[in-house]
Amino acid sequence: MKAVGARLPRYDGLQHVTGQSVYVDDVRVPDMLWAKALRSTVHSAEIKKLDVSKALRVPGVHAVVTHEDVPVNIVGHLAALGVPADEPLLAEHEVRYQGQPIAVVAAETEEIAQEAVNAIEISYEEREPFLDIRKAFDPDVPKVSPSGNLFVYEPYTERRVRKGDIDWAFEKADRIVQGVYRPAAIEHCPTETQVALVVPEATGRLVIYSCTQAMYFSMGVVATHLGVSLNDLKFVGGTVGGGFGGKVDTAAETISALLAIKAKRPVKWRWTREEEFLCSSVRATWHVEIADAVTKDGWILGRRTLTLHDAGAYTRFSSYGATKHAFHLGGAYTIPNLSFNAYVIWSNHVPTTAMRGFGVTSVSFAVELHMTRIATVLGIDPWELRLKNASRVGDTAPTRVVLKDPSAVPTIQAAAQAAGVELASEYRAMTNAPRKGKTLPRHLVDQLGAWRDNGGR
Amino acid sequence: MSLIINGAEYELASPPLTSLLNVLREEVGLLSPKAGCQQGGCGTCTVLIDGEPRRACLTPLGAIEGAAITTVEGLGDPRNLSPVQAAFHEHYAAQCGFCTPGMMMAATGLLARRPDATRDDVLEALAGHFCRCTGYVKIVDAVLSAAAGRVDTTRPEPEAEPGEPSVVIPGSPA
Ligand code: FES
Ligand code: FES
């Protein structure tokens, strides 16, 4: 254990403190143009008219791109995993969120580019937006996508997790403890806003300076939109002014590339702080409902949950995030009987995306508040309730994986110690070791028994 | 228009309403001041104007004719760091590094004015300087250690030595 806990110098520390780190905005190339975007001013609308001819006539403008310029406009971030492509790079006949890019201009200066954007003629026929995901099951709400507002996990409309015999648990329970938890959306707010610089080479290859957190992933997204192969792109990245998940989406690279191809000049697109806040993806809003079947002495026999995840206008990574969420809804605790349903819901909010612990922080928020609620309802010490139900070696996760080295017990003990909480001796002495005696109640004896008896369903 | 930037005199062609940030980045080519918001909200563009930390994005060139400007490039190079630079390096006060130039210029301005700055002074000087990565603790610690002279500018590399875990975890196999 020489590396863990060692103080190693940051590999980029000296260049950071001497101002020598080269972020995308610091790359200097000759003849560079600046980009500015026309973005939707409304949450939901048909585009009735889009005319960029006046923008093209502004002196100093070198290119304008709309959806017509994109070889493959509709691409899915998780197409490689079989998730249907649903998001246009540039809006076609409709806009589904405020801030959605519609047309982008490259010009000699940012000011000229903005002037040209202002000259683009656009008219909308506004539609009623769908913004409250709790109403997703109401047949009268506006549809975000022609197929409705629910992403489909074939063959279900929700990600399901089932384990044990949930009805048995709710019959046997002394109390049912219910709660609703709603972690709100969060903007990643990196100090460096989204930015890309694309330099066309004489060979036709594009050099793409990118702030992406996911180089090879972003290369794939750009290549797919442009209909080119990966060796037509040279990505330069690795110096990122903060990302936190928000720079996994490929935000500025593809459009800058299209402009650079059209203008035959290098193009930089640096989002403003307003664009970062209003138009870049955010951590989703989640709505999590939990009902736990508990015994008087603090055992959790079963858990039912309903999760609504606000994907925003397009799927991006949401189906993956909600799957991860559903797999973790047991928290750090072992509950043998489970029924989890997690829905990915499209709304007219800005598309949501990965952020630090994607899908799982919403679990921690909901489950830990719920554990404290159970303790309060039962009049049990919240630390003891947690330690009692904490996963141990040999317990099974919601996915029925047998746990080999769970860390819940030592983590909760360390948290108690750090918080200055004196645990009762039996909880201080508790370890990860497989359950036996008092720590092995009947309902945890054969954790996969009911599932097997059900024929593995 | 003319400015003295990091000790050298510059004749500038930018129009007087150009922000100092754009003058430094786009005309002079000094890239340490960053454009985090260009509206005074984040502090990444902070430079010293006649010794005072100021937001370059909000300062029009025409308002500071003849002023002396200091940027991170004027503090020190990798072999000869200023105390503030060395402290930021030693204390891991730069993570992505994007806020770091502004933070360091604010700290440098503070310590020039108040070499014995207290924690409250540091918090006040860094107010309005936004860091999304570090959680600020390491930045404040770095400035305080520079104030206390507890930095070795000749050996800025932190020593690679195993540390003690701060919380002893009962039952941990380690
Ligand atoms: S760029 Fe000047 S304060 Fe943000
Ligand atoms: S180190 Fe990333 S914003 Fe401060």
XYZ file of C-alpha atoms and ligand atoms in Angstrom:
639
model
C 0.000 0.000 0.000
C 2.652 2.496 -1.007
C 0.536 4.484 -3.434
C -2.658 4.918 -1.387
C -2.389 7.993 0.800
C 0.958 9.028 -0.699
C 1.466 12.707 -1.511
C 2.428 12.744 -5.169
C 2.895 15.982 -7.082
C 0.151 16.710 -9.594
C 1.502 15.909 -13.034
C 0.077 19.176 -14.361
C 0.477 21.239 -11.182
C 3.459 23.325 -12.284
C 1.912 24.245 -15.598
C -1.360 25.183 -13.888
C 0.320 27.556 -11.420
C 2.449 29.159 -14.127
C -0.499 29.733 -16.448
C 0.946 27.435 -19.102
C -1.844 24.872 -19.355
C -3.321 25.125 -22.834
C -7.111 24.831 -22.780
C -9.077 24.791 -26.028
C -9.649 28.553 -25.869
C -5.877 29.059 -25.570
C -4.993 27.288 -28.824
C -3.884 29.838 -31.410
C -4.165 29.218 -35.148
C -4.137 31.755 -37.982
C -7.302 32.827 -39.863
C -9.666 31.575 -37.208
C -13.389 32.355 -37.394
C -15.817 32.561 -34.463
C -19.170 30.805 -34.222
C -22.494 31.903 -32.734
C -25.761 29.982 -32.604
C -29.388 30.717 -33.239
C -31.172 28.804 -30.491
C -34.811 28.172 -29.801
C -36.428 30.830 -27.644
C -39.378 28.572 -26.810
C -39.833 25.199 -25.086
C -41.787 23.495 -27.851
C -42.795 24.585 -31.346
C -43.115 23.753 -35.003
C -40.617 25.748 -37.037
C -42.719 27.449 -39.690
C -39.988 29.434 -41.392
C -36.205 29.409 -41.327
C -34.377 31.729 -43.725
C -30.657 32.354 -43.322
C -30.143 34.373 -46.526
C -29.864 37.728 -44.728
C -27.294 36.284 -42.335
C -25.182 35.142 -45.281
C -25.130 38.693 -46.620
C -23.675 40.211 -43.419
C -20.094 41.288 -44.299
C -17.569 39.065 -42.539
C -19.802 35.986 -42.468
C -18.172 32.889 -43.984
C -20.643 30.087 -43.357
C -24.041 29.306 -41.914
C -25.105 25.746 -41.152
C -28.577 24.334 -40.599
C -29.852 20.752 -40.423
C -29.626 20.592 -44.224
C -25.835 20.695 -43.960
C -25.536 17.728 -41.609
C -24.839 14.416 -43.390
C -26.407 12.378 -40.568
C -28.447 14.771 -38.452
C -30.145 12.413 -36.027
C -27.741 10.418 -33.896
C -28.159 8.695 -30.550
C -25.504 8.998 -27.880
C -25.982 5.329 -26.980
C -26.554 4.002 -30.498
C -23.711 1.521 -29.930
C -25.809 -0.035 -27.154
C -28.862 -0.252 -29.374
C -30.650 2.784 -27.896
C -32.669 4.396 -30.722
C -31.239 7.625 -32.172
C -33.613 10.491 -31.459
C -31.686 13.781 -31.256
C -31.011 16.071 -34.216
C -27.715 17.948 -34.167
C -29.577 20.981 -35.554
C -33.358 21.318 -35.274
C -35.372 20.290 -38.349
C -39.113 20.991 -38.440
C -39.530 21.430 -34.672
C -37.830 22.447 -31.437
C -38.287 20.477 -28.243
C -36.449 22.645 -25.725
C -35.516 26.257 -25.104
C -31.912 26.725 -26.200
C -31.955 23.985 -28.842
C -29.544 24.940 -31.651
C -31.191 25.655 -35.012
C -28.553 27.414 -37.127
C -24.949 28.383 -36.461
C -22.853 31.113 -38.097
C -19.067 31.414 -38.560
C -17.707 34.943 -39.007
C -14.587 37.040 -38.608
C -15.498 38.093 -35.057
C -17.953 37.004 -32.377
C -19.771 40.327 -32.808
C -20.277 39.820 -36.553
C -21.398 36.240 -35.967
C -23.977 37.468 -33.447
C -25.160 40.182 -35.837
C -25.684 37.501 -38.493
C -27.564 35.276 -36.044
C -29.854 38.217 -35.306
C -30.485 38.548 -39.057
C -31.761 34.969 -39.429
C -35.508 34.911 -40.013
C -37.383 32.336 -38.000
C -40.986 31.866 -37.008
C -42.479 29.332 -34.663
C -45.894 27.894 -34.082
C -45.708 27.347 -30.371
C -47.043 24.183 -28.771
C -47.971 23.655 -25.159
C -44.826 22.315 -23.476
C -44.701 19.266 -21.213
C -42.666 20.175 -18.141
C -43.979 18.251 -15.098
C -42.852 14.632 -15.343
C -45.258 13.599 -12.577
C -48.043 14.018 -15.153
C -46.426 11.648 -17.662
C -49.183 9.044 -17.291
C -51.991 11.534 -17.865
C -53.404 10.831 -21.359
C -54.150 14.514 -21.971
C -50.634 15.945 -21.587
C -48.715 17.158 -24.658
C -46.526 14.558 -26.346
C -42.824 15.433 -26.545
C -42.086 12.734 -29.104
C -44.561 11.280 -31.614
C -44.316 8.016 -29.677
C -45.283 9.725 -26.402
C -43.329 10.698 -23.327
C -41.960 7.347 -22.151
C -38.706 5.823 -23.277
C -39.260 2.117 -23.925
C -37.022 -0.538 -22.423
C -38.175 -3.394 -24.625
C -40.578 -4.950 -23.781
C -41.502 -2.627 -20.887
C -41.959 1.111 -20.541
C -39.867 1.015 -17.375
C -36.646 -0.519 -16.079
C -37.766 -3.291 -13.728
C -35.923 -4.970 -10.911
C -37.618 -7.896 -9.159
C -36.306 -10.054 -6.346
C -37.919 -12.397 -3.819
C -41.609 -12.211 -2.972
C -42.701 -8.608 -2.514
C -46.278 -9.488 -1.558
C -45.100 -11.747 1.260
C -42.983 -8.878 2.645
C -45.866 -6.400 2.673
C -48.186 -8.982 4.313
C -45.689 -9.770 7.046
C -44.699 -6.156 7.781
C -45.465 -4.442 11.096
C -45.315 -1.048 9.414
C -45.201 0.328 5.881
C -42.982 3.428 5.726
C -43.456 5.633 2.681
C -41.603 8.656 1.359
C -41.204 10.774 -1.782
C -37.810 12.272 -2.656
C -37.190 14.779 -5.429
C -33.563 15.725 -6.061
C -33.611 18.782 -8.358
C -31.733 19.453 -11.590
C -28.169 20.733 -11.275
C -26.052 22.531 -13.871
C -22.499 21.186 -13.942
C -21.265 24.751 -14.358
C -17.685 24.011 -15.398
C -15.535 27.126 -15.119
C -14.511 26.596 -18.740
C -17.698 26.731 -20.809
C -18.283 24.303 -23.697
C -15.774 25.094 -26.428
C -14.343 23.557 -29.579
C -11.834 24.629 -32.223
C -11.753 22.809 -35.549
C -8.917 23.271 -38.045
C -9.346 21.792 -41.540
C -6.114 20.390 -42.976
C -5.248 20.511 -46.676
C -5.689 16.730 -46.839
C -9.294 17.086 -45.745
C -8.582 15.730 -42.295
C -10.069 17.793 -39.444
C -8.058 18.639 -36.344
C -10.553 18.976 -33.489
C -9.456 20.653 -30.272
C -12.009 19.438 -27.781
C -12.859 19.907 -24.115
C -14.560 16.508 -24.077
C -14.279 14.214 -21.090
C -14.659 11.217 -23.389
C -12.275 11.441 -26.362
C -13.048 8.254 -28.206
C -16.730 8.529 -27.545
C -16.789 12.094 -28.919
C -14.763 11.025 -31.956
C -17.429 8.430 -32.670
C -20.255 10.964 -32.352
C -18.559 13.486 -34.669
C -17.628 10.819 -37.238
C -21.186 9.465 -37.264
C -22.769 12.888 -37.827
C -20.260 13.777 -40.552
C -20.443 10.349 -42.179
C -16.645 10.035 -42.157
C -14.323 7.432 -40.720
C -12.320 7.943 -37.545
C -9.047 8.465 -39.401
C -10.527 11.575 -41.016
C -10.491 13.169 -37.568
C -7.586 14.093 -35.329
C -8.828 14.827 -31.827
C -6.719 16.874 -29.427
C -7.989 16.888 -25.862
C -7.089 16.032 -22.315
C -6.959 19.532 -20.832
C -10.465 20.154 -19.543
C -11.507 23.191 -17.497
C -13.960 21.199 -15.430
C -16.529 18.755 -16.734
C -18.250 16.756 -13.985
C -20.152 14.724 -16.570
C -21.400 17.682 -18.606
C -18.603 17.311 -21.133
C -19.470 13.725 -21.975
C -22.098 15.052 -24.368
C -20.399 16.182 -27.552
C -21.693 19.741 -27.448
C -19.638 21.996 -29.718
C -17.333 19.771 -31.779
C -19.612 18.552 -34.568
C -21.170 21.898 -35.430
C -17.766 23.617 -35.378
C -16.519 20.911 -37.738
C -19.389 21.507 -40.185
C -18.664 25.241 -40.165
C -14.949 24.662 -40.695
C -15.645 22.387 -43.657
C -18.032 24.898 -45.199
C -15.894 27.997 -44.547
C -12.602 26.179 -45.284
C -11.150 28.025 -42.284
C -10.547 27.154 -38.623
C -13.625 27.794 -36.482
C -13.899 28.238 -32.740
C -17.198 27.998 -30.901
C -17.002 29.143 -27.278
C -20.296 29.076 -25.423
C -21.198 32.022 -23.237
C -21.955 31.566 -19.563
C -25.661 32.062 -20.380
C -25.528 29.278 -22.962
C -23.784 27.039 -20.458
C -26.574 27.617 -17.932
C -29.559 27.649 -20.266
C -28.644 25.293 -23.107
C -26.058 22.801 -21.913
C -27.273 19.549 -20.418
C -27.831 19.271 -16.662
C -28.136 16.610 -14.022
C -31.722 15.384 -14.201
C -34.577 15.985 -11.847
C -35.617 12.698 -10.266
C -38.854 11.783 -8.527
C -38.388 8.756 -6.276
C -41.184 7.135 -4.271
C -40.298 4.446 -1.749
C -42.523 2.174 0.335
C -40.728 -0.165 2.719
C -42.202 -3.130 4.568
C -40.500 -3.064 7.977
C -40.667 -4.947 11.257
C -40.961 -3.265 14.669
C -37.356 -4.106 15.483
C -35.995 -2.473 12.327
C -35.605 -5.156 9.660
C -36.532 -4.168 6.124
C -38.424 -7.096 4.625
C -39.288 -5.537 1.300
C -39.092 -2.375 -0.806
C -41.323 -1.064 -3.575
C -40.173 1.939 -5.581
C -41.361 4.127 -8.406
C -38.815 6.402 -10.085
C -39.463 9.079 -12.687
C -36.342 10.394 -14.400
C -36.597 13.631 -16.382
C -34.569 12.938 -19.529
C -35.334 16.327 -21.001
C -36.121 16.573 -24.692
C -33.989 13.660 -25.944
C -32.677 10.398 -24.517
C -28.867 10.962 -24.564
C -27.617 8.738 -21.671
C -30.838 8.675 -19.643
C -31.789 5.067 -20.256
C -28.381 4.001 -18.995
C -28.572 6.319 -15.966
C -32.004 5.087 -14.942
C -30.876 1.468 -15.276
C -27.948 2.133 -12.978
C -30.319 3.926 -10.623
C -32.695 0.955 -10.522
C -29.897 -1.537 -9.856
C -28.785 0.497 -6.830
C -32.146 1.267 -5.225
C -31.424 -1.053 -2.335
C -28.726 1.372 -1.264
C -26.003 -0.135 0.919
C -28.561 -2.450 2.523
C -29.764 -5.970 1.937
C -33.460 -6.297 1.321
C -34.552 -9.703 0.042
C -37.884 -8.765 -1.538
C -37.897 -6.002 -4.106
C -40.010 -4.421 -6.813
C -38.434 -1.400 -8.511
C -39.886 0.455 -11.497
C -37.865 3.271 -13.079
C -39.275 5.338 -15.949
C -37.303 7.567 -18.304
C -39.581 10.431 -19.262
C -39.085 12.906 -22.078
C -40.037 16.492 -21.292
C -39.484 19.884 -22.899
C -36.626 20.614 -20.529
C -33.028 20.813 -21.744
C -31.665 17.256 -22.246
C -30.141 15.824 -19.085
C -26.947 13.863 -18.832
C -24.252 12.261 -16.727
C -23.064 13.983 -13.588
C -20.857 12.619 -10.801
C -22.303 9.239 -9.831
C -24.853 9.344 -12.646
C -28.137 7.781 -11.521
C -26.805 6.729 -8.148
C -26.619 10.006 -6.217
C -30.392 10.233 -6.554
C -30.541 6.783 -4.922
C -28.277 7.813 -2.053
C -30.318 10.949 -1.479
C -33.632 9.103 -1.460
C -32.534 5.938 0.338
C -30.552 7.638 3.099
C -33.376 10.074 3.837
C -35.730 7.130 3.822
C -33.565 5.146 6.275
C -33.690 8.072 8.679
C -37.438 8.289 8.169
C -37.835 4.590 9.025
C -35.720 5.057 12.148
C -37.847 8.031 13.201
C -41.126 6.173 12.603
C -39.941 3.119 14.536
C -38.138 5.079 17.252
C -34.873 3.268 16.518
C -31.379 4.780 16.460
C -30.675 5.630 12.763
C -27.086 4.325 12.929
C -28.239 1.008 14.376
C -30.999 0.663 11.778
C -28.421 1.178 9.040
C -25.842 -1.214 10.507
C -28.452 -3.884 11.095
C -29.562 -3.898 7.445
C -26.135 -3.096 5.968
C -24.983 -5.571 3.318
C -22.622 -8.313 4.523
C -20.471 -10.911 2.808
C -22.805 -13.469 1.261
C -25.802 -11.110 1.040
C -27.357 -10.537 -2.362
C -27.692 -7.274 -4.267
C -30.977 -6.272 -5.984
C -29.547 -7.822 -9.150
C -29.091 -11.094 -7.193
C -25.313 -10.805 -7.355
C -23.763 -12.403 -4.267
C -21.651 -9.773 -2.487
C -18.044 -10.777 -1.857
C -16.707 -7.686 -0.085
C -19.323 -5.039 0.633
C -18.085 -2.000 2.528
C -21.289 -0.757 4.150
C -20.528 -1.855 7.731
C -17.050 -0.301 8.032
C -18.217 2.798 6.134
C -21.139 3.449 8.481
C -18.859 2.832 11.500
C -16.300 5.281 10.114
C -19.031 7.861 9.490
C -20.243 7.453 13.080
C -16.708 7.897 14.351
C -16.139 10.977 12.191
C -19.446 12.423 13.429
C -18.476 11.771 17.058
C -21.326 9.278 17.559
C -20.813 6.631 20.225
C -22.216 3.332 18.889
C -23.454 0.590 21.227
C -20.793 -2.075 21.676
C -22.495 -4.732 19.542
C -22.593 -2.265 16.606
C -19.036 -1.131 17.215
C -17.928 -4.747 17.047
C -19.980 -5.562 13.962
C -18.001 -6.675 10.911
C -18.526 -7.623 7.324
C -18.503 -11.326 8.138
C -21.352 -13.495 6.828
C -24.545 -13.249 8.880
C -25.164 -15.685 11.702
C -27.067 -15.816 14.990
C -28.760 -12.503 15.817
C -27.649 -10.883 12.577
C -29.304 -13.611 10.496
C -33.082 -13.205 10.792
C -35.362 -15.693 9.068
C -36.078 -13.443 6.069
C -32.382 -13.271 5.176
C -31.632 -16.995 5.517
C -32.144 -18.004 1.915
C -32.127 -14.695 0.076
C -32.789 -16.137 -3.354
C -35.222 -18.778 -2.128
C -38.475 -17.055 -3.008
C -37.058 -16.094 -6.381
C -36.081 -19.681 -7.100
C -39.467 -20.944 -5.903
C -41.049 -18.547 -8.377
C -39.175 -20.257 -11.161
C -36.508 -17.533 -11.368
C -38.887 -14.711 -12.265
C -3.239 53.301 -26.058
C -0.374 51.964 -24.024
C 0.022 49.678 -21.011
C 2.926 48.315 -19.009
C 2.331 44.574 -18.928
C 4.503 42.405 -16.686
C 7.134 45.161 -16.774
C 7.255 45.683 -20.543
C 5.704 48.614 -22.382
C 3.085 47.874 -25.057
C 1.503 50.112 -27.700
C -1.913 48.651 -28.385
C -4.160 48.803 -31.434
C -7.411 47.564 -29.834
C -10.188 50.186 -29.687
C -10.637 51.825 -26.267
C -13.855 49.964 -25.452
C -12.186 46.552 -25.870
C -12.099 44.688 -22.577
C -8.671 44.294 -21.017
C -9.306 40.534 -21.114
C -9.618 40.568 -24.900
C -6.624 42.902 -25.206
C -4.460 40.521 -23.173
C -5.693 37.304 -24.779
C -6.334 38.303 -28.380
C -3.894 41.182 -29.024
C -0.983 40.614 -26.621
C -1.269 36.814 -26.513
C -1.099 36.431 -22.726
C -3.363 33.466 -22.114
C -3.358 32.947 -18.345
C -6.402 35.196 -17.743
C -9.404 33.059 -18.706
C -12.825 33.961 -20.075
C -15.030 32.090 -17.620
C -18.077 34.343 -17.916
C -17.076 37.729 -19.368
C -19.556 39.442 -17.106
C -17.751 39.853 -13.801
C -19.204 36.789 -12.126
C -16.448 34.209 -11.872
C -13.056 35.851 -11.306
C -11.059 33.724 -13.791
C -9.954 36.849 -15.676
C -8.514 38.635 -12.620
C -5.233 40.521 -13.122
C -3.474 43.209 -11.101
C -4.042 46.746 -12.351
C -1.533 49.010 -10.579
C -1.295 46.341 -7.892
C -5.036 45.912 -7.327
C -6.877 42.710 -8.327
C -9.404 43.650 -11.018
C -11.690 41.765 -13.401
C -10.159 42.200 -16.832
C -13.437 41.278 -18.550
C -15.150 44.358 -17.097
C -12.288 46.801 -17.600
C -12.271 48.733 -20.872
C -8.832 49.472 -22.221
C -9.676 53.185 -22.480
C -10.171 53.434 -18.707
C -6.658 52.337 -17.760
C -4.324 54.179 -20.141
C -0.733 53.769 -18.994
C -1.548 51.386 -16.105
C 0.769 48.602 -14.937
C -0.764 45.157 -15.466
C 0.433 41.949 -13.860
C -0.703 38.489 -14.991
C 0.394 35.024 -13.871
C 3.054 35.137 -16.605
C 4.579 38.000 -14.599
C 4.714 36.107 -11.297
C 7.244 33.369 -11.917
C 8.217 30.460 -14.125
C 8.383 26.759 -13.215
C 11.942 27.070 -11.902
C 11.307 30.261 -9.988
C 7.816 30.320 -8.552
C 6.334 33.150 -6.517
C 5.287 32.177 -2.965
C 1.637 32.104 -4.034
C 2.392 29.859 -7.026
C 4.504 27.505 -4.913
C 1.793 27.347 -2.255
C -0.930 26.548 -4.806
C 1.243 23.751 -6.164
C 2.155 22.316 -2.776
C -1.413 22.404 -1.476
C -3.021 20.891 -4.578
C -5.045 24.089 -4.892
C -5.380 23.679 -8.663
C -7.461 20.812 -9.933
C -8.680 21.524 -13.475
C -6.668 24.732 -13.154
C -9.108 26.993 -14.959
C -9.875 29.220 -11.955
C -6.277 29.116 -10.749
C -4.835 32.188 -12.513
C -7.619 34.417 -11.176
C -7.324 32.934 -7.692
C -3.558 33.435 -7.651
C -3.793 37.041 -8.815
C -6.374 37.829 -6.135
C -4.137 36.184 -3.533
C -1.038 37.993 -4.797
C -2.875 41.322 -4.583
C -4.032 40.537 -1.056
C -0.589 39.518 0.229
C 1.029 42.609 -1.285
C -1.424 44.708 0.671
C -1.499 42.541 3.802
C 1.446 40.205 4.117
C 0.040 38.803 7.392
C -3.456 38.154 5.997
C -5.859 36.245 8.237
C -8.336 33.581 7.166
C -11.068 36.234 7.071
C -8.925 38.429 4.828
C -8.360 35.485 2.491
C -12.044 34.605 2.378
C -12.885 38.205 1.581
C -10.211 38.501 -1.110
C -11.400 35.277 -2.791
C -15.108 36.090 -2.539
C -16.540 36.112 -6.048
C -13.801 33.800 -7.290
C -15.549 30.704 -8.459
C -13.975 27.239 -8.283
C -16.090 24.285 -9.310
C -13.464 21.604 -8.582
C -11.617 21.994 -5.308
C -14.234 22.969 -2.754
C -12.028 25.986 -1.838
C -10.401 24.476 1.292
C -7.091 23.765 -0.420
C -7.090 27.191 -2.040
C -7.611 28.986 1.277
C -4.951 26.786 2.911
C -2.528 27.622 0.096
C -2.999 31.371 0.484
C -2.667 31.173 4.269
C 0.547 29.193 4.026
C 1.954 31.725 1.544
C 0.963 34.475 4.009
C 2.736 32.657 6.828
C 5.854 32.200 4.688
C 5.457 28.450 4.978
C 6.359 27.725 1.379
C 9.622 26.679 -0.147
C 9.807 28.312 -3.550
C 13.033 26.505 -4.352
C 11.501 23.033 -4.073
C 7.929 23.290 -5.201
C 7.393 19.542 -5.760
C 5.508 18.008 -2.840
C 7.535 15.182 -1.375
C 6.294 11.766 -2.405
C 5.852 10.015 0.896
C 3.137 7.719 2.176
C 0.538 9.557 4.245
C -1.496 8.256 7.174
C -5.162 7.559 6.504
C -7.087 10.183 8.456
C -9.923 7.904 9.594
C -9.140 4.503 11.073
C -11.831 2.174 9.793
C -12.728 -0.605 12.218
C -12.629 -4.010 10.600
C -10.815 -2.694 7.535
C -8.638 -5.407 6.024
C -5.985 -2.800 5.119
S -14.460 36.254 -17.001
Fe -14.225 38.041 -15.836
S -15.256 37.573 -14.017
Fe -15.665 35.840 -15.263
S -9.646 24.037 -10.154
Fe -11.283 23.735 -11.576
S -12.468 25.491 -11.257
Fe -10.997 25.653 -9.714
